[in-house]
Short mmCIF file of C-alpha atoms in Angstrom, two decimals:
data_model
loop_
_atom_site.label_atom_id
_atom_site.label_comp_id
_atom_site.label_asym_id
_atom_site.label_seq_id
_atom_site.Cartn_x
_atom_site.Cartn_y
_atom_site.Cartn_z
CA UNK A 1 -11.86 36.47 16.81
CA UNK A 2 -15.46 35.66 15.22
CA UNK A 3 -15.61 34.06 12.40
CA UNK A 4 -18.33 36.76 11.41
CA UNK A 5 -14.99 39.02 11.97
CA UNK A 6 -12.84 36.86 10.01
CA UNK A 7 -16.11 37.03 7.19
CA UNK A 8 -16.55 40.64 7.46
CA UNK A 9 -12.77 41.62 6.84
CA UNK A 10 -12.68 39.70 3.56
CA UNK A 11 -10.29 37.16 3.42
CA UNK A 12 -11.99 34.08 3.98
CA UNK A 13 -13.37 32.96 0.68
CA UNK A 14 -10.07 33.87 -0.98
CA UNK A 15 -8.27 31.04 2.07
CA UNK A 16 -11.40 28.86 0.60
CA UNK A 17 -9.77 29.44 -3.05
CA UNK A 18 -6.09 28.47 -2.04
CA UNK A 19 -7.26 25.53 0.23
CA UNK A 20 -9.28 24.26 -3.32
CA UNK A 21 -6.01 25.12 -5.03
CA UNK A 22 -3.90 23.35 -3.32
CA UNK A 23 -5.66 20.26 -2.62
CA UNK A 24 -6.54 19.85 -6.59
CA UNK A 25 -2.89 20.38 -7.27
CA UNK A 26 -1.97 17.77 -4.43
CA UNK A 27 -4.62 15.54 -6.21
CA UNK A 28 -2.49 15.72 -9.53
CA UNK A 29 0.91 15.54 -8.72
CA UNK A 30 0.32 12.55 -6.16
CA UNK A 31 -1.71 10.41 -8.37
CA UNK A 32 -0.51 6.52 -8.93
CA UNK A 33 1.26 5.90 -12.38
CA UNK A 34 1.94 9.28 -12.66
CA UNK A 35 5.90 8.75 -12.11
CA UNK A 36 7.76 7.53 -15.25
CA UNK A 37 11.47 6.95 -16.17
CA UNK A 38 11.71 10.26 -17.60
CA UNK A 39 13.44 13.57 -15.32
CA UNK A 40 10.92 15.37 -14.11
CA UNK A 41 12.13 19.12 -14.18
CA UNK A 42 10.31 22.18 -12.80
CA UNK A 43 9.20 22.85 -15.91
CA UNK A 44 7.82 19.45 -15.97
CA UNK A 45 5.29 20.39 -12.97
CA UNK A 46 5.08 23.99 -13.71
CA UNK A 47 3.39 22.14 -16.66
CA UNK A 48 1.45 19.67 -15.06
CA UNK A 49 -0.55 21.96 -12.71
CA UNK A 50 -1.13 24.75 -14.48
CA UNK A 51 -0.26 23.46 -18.33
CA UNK A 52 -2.80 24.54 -21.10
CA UNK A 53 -5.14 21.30 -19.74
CA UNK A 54 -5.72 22.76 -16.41
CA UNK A 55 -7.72 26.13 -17.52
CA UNK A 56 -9.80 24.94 -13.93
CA UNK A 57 -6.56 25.43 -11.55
CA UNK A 58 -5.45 28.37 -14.11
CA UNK A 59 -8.53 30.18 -13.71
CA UNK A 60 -8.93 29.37 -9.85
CA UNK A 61 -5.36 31.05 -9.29
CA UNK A 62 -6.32 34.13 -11.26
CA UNK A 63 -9.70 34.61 -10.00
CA UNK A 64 -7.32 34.56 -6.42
CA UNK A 65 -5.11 37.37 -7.90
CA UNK A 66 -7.81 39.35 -8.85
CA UNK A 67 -9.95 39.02 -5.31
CA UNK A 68 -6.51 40.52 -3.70
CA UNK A 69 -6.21 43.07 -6.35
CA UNK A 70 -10.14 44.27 -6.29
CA UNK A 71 -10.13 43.93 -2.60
CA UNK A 72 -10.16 47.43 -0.15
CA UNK A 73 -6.39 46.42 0.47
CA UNK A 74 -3.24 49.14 0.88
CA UNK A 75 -0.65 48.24 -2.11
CA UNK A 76 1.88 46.85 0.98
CA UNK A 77 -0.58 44.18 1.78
CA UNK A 78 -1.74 43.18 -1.64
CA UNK A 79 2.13 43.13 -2.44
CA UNK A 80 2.53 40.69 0.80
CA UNK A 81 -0.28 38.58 0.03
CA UNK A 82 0.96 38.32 -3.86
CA UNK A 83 4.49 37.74 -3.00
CA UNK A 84 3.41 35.03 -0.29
CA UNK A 85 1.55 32.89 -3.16
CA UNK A 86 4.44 33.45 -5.48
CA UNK A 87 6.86 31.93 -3.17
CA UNK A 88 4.46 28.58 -2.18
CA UNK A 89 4.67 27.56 -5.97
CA UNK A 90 8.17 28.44 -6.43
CA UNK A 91 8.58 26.00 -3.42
CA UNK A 92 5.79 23.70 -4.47
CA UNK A 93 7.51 23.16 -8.01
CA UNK A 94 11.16 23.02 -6.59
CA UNK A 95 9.74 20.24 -4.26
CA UNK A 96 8.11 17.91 -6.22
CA UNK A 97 10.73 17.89 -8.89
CA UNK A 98 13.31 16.54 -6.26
CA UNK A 99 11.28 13.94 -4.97
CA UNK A 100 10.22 12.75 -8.19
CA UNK A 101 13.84 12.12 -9.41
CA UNK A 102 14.47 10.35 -6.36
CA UNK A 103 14.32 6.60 -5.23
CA UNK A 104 11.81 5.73 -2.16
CA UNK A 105 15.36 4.18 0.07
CA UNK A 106 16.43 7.99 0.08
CA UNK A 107 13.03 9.04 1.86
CA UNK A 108 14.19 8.09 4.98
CA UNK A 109 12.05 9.24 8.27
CA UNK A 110 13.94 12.49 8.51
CA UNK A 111 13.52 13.06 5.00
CA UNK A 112 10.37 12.25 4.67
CA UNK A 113 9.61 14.79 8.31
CA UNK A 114 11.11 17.55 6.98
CA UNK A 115 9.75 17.06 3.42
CA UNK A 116 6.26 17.31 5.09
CA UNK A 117 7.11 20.06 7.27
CA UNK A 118 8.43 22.18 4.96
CA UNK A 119 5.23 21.37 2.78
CA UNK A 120 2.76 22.51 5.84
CA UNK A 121 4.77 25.28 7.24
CA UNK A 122 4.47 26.92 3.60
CA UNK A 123 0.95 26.22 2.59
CA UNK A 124 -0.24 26.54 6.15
CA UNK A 125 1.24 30.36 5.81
CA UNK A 126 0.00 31.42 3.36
CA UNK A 127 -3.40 30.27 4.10
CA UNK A 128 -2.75 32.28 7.81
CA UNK A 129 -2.11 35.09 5.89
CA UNK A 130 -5.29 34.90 4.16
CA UNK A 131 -7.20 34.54 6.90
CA UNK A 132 -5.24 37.64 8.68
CA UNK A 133 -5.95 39.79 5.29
CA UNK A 134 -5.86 43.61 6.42
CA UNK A 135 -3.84 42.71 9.31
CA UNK A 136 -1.54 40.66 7.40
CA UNK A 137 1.36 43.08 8.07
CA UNK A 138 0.61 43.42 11.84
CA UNK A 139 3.70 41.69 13.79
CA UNK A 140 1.02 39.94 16.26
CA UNK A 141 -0.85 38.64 13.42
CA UNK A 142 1.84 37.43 11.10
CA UNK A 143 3.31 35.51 14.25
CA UNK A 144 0.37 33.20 13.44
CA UNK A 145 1.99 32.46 10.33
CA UNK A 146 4.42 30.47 12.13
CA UNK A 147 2.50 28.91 15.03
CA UNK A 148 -0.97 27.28 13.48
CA UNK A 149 0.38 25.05 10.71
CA UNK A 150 2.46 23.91 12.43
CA UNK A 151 -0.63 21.36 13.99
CA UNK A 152 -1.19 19.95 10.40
CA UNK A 153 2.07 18.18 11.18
CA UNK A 154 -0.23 16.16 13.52
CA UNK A 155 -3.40 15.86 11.10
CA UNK A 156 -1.05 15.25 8.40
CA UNK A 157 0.66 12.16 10.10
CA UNK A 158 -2.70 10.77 10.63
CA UNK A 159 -3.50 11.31 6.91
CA UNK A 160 -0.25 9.92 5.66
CA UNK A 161 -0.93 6.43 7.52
CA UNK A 162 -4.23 6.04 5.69
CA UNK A 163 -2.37 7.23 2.12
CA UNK A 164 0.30 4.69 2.45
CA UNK A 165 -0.42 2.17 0.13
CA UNK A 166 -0.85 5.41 -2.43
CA UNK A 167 1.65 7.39 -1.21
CA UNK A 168 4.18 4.27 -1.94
CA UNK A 169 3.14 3.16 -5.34
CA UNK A 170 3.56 6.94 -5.83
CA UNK A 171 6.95 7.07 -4.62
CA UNK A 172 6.17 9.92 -2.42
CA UNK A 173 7.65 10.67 0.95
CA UNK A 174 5.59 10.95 3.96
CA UNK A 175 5.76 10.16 7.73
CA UNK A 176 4.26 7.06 7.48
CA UNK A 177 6.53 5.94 3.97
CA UNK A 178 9.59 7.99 6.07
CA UNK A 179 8.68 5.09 8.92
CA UNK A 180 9.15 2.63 6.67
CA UNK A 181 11.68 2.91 4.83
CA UNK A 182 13.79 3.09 7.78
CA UNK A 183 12.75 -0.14 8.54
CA UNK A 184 13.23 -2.55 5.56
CA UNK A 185 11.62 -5.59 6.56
CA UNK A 186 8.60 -3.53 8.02
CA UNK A 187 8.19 -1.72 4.72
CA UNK A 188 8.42 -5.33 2.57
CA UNK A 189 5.54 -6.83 5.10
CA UNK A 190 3.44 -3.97 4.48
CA UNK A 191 3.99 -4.04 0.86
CA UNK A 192 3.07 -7.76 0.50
CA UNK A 193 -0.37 -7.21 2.89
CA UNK A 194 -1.39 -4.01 0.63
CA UNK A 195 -0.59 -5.98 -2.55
CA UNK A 196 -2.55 -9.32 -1.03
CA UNK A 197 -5.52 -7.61 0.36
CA UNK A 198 -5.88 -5.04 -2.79
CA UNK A 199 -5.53 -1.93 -0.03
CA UNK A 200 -6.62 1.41 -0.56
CA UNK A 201 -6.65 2.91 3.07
CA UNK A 202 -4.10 1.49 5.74
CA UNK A 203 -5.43 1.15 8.74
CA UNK A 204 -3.89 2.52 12.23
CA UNK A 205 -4.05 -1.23 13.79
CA UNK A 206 -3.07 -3.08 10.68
CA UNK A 207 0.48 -0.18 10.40
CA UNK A 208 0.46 -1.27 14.75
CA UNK A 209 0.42 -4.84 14.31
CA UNK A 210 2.27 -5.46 11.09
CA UNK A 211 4.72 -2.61 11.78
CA UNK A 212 5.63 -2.25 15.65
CA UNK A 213 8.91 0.04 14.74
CA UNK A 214 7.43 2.27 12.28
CA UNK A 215 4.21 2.84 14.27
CA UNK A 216 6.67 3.67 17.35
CA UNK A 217 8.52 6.33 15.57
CA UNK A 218 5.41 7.96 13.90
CA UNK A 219 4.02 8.13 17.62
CA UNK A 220 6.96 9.37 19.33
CA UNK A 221 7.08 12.21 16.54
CA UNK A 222 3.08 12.81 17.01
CA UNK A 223 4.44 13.29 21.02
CA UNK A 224 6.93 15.21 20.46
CA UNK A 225 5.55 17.80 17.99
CA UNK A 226 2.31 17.58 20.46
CA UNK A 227 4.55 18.86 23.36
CA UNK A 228 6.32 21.06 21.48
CA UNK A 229 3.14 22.95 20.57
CA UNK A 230 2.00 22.95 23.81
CA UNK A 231 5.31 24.40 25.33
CA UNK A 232 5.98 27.22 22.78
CA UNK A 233 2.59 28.50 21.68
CA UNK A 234 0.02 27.43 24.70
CA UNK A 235 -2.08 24.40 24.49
#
């Protein structure tokens, strides 16, 4: 449909709000020096995203509540929408408080793939759901919930091999981390040319070159999860 359509039926600045949401949010729980000695417990990032410092995120989640609440919506689909926000954080907090309190050797490449999957697959629904609004509880239309994010797997491996030398100060899994770990040596020789050449961005051709093994298996994934799209939901 239109995006006029998509406009006109009212959901679109309130996918705007979570998109802002959740990228500030990914902001502050993947920033470098932000992982200490301490156990991090739910409570821990329950606190760090929305703790009495964050009135911005606090007030950007509410003003979301109340769009769906003040919105033309039946109480079934407001219910839906609510309950679908509910369960991303409940995921979001139960998440990041397991990978925190974890070592980077355990973020192996399967780890690390289904760590980022789950993280898509939930944020990318609720964000379909958004965009579906009044139709949100429409079969056809809820089927999209499980079909679109699923190509941020693709943008997000992309991402992940430019937010290496972040994501592994951070100690955070990812594809391109997941890659790397499973290859020890690879992972040391990246670490030393980051560290050497004061890297913020990793480049494709430097992760090719300087990492044969770990490029391979992020590109066989990218193929696979390409082809797998393309079989089940249509290119």
């Amino acid at each position: 449909i239109s995006n006029r359509e998509v406009r006109q039926r009212g959901g679109l600045d309130s996918f705007y709000l979570f998109w802002f949401l959740g990228a500030g949010q990914d902001d502050i729980i993947d920033r470098p020096g932000r992982v200490t000695s301490e156990e991090v417990t739910p409570t821990t990032i329950r606190k760090e995203i929305f703790g009495e410092d964050r009135k911005f995120y606090r007030g950007g989640l509410f003003l979301l509540e109340q769009r769906i609440e003040n919105s033309s919506l039946g109480t079934e689909e407001k219910n839906y929408l609510r309950r679908a926000i509910a369960q991303w954080y409940r995921f979001l907090v139960a998440q990041e408080s397991e990978v925190t309190n974890s070592p980077l050797e355990t973020f192996t490449f399967e780890y690390s793939k289904r760590y980022r999957e789950g993280q898509n697959q939930k944020a990318g629904g609720v964000l379909v759901s958004l965009l579906n609004w009044d139709k949100c509880l429409d079969p056809k239309w809820q089927s999209l919930e499980g079909v679109v994010p699923r190509f941020s797997f693709l943008t997000q491996m992309i991402d992940d091999i430019g937010d290496t030398p972040d994501d592994l100060t951070s100690k955070k899994p990812s594809y391109s981390v997941g890659a790397l770990v499973d290859h020890p040596e690879e992972l040391e020789r990246v670490q030393r040319k980051i560290a050497s050449r004061r890297i913020k961005k990793l480049h494709l051709g430097v992760l090719k070159k300087i990492a044969p093994n770990s490029y391979n298996q992020i590109e066989k994934a990218f193929a696979d999860y390409s082809t797998q799209l393309n079989k089940e939901a249509g290119i």
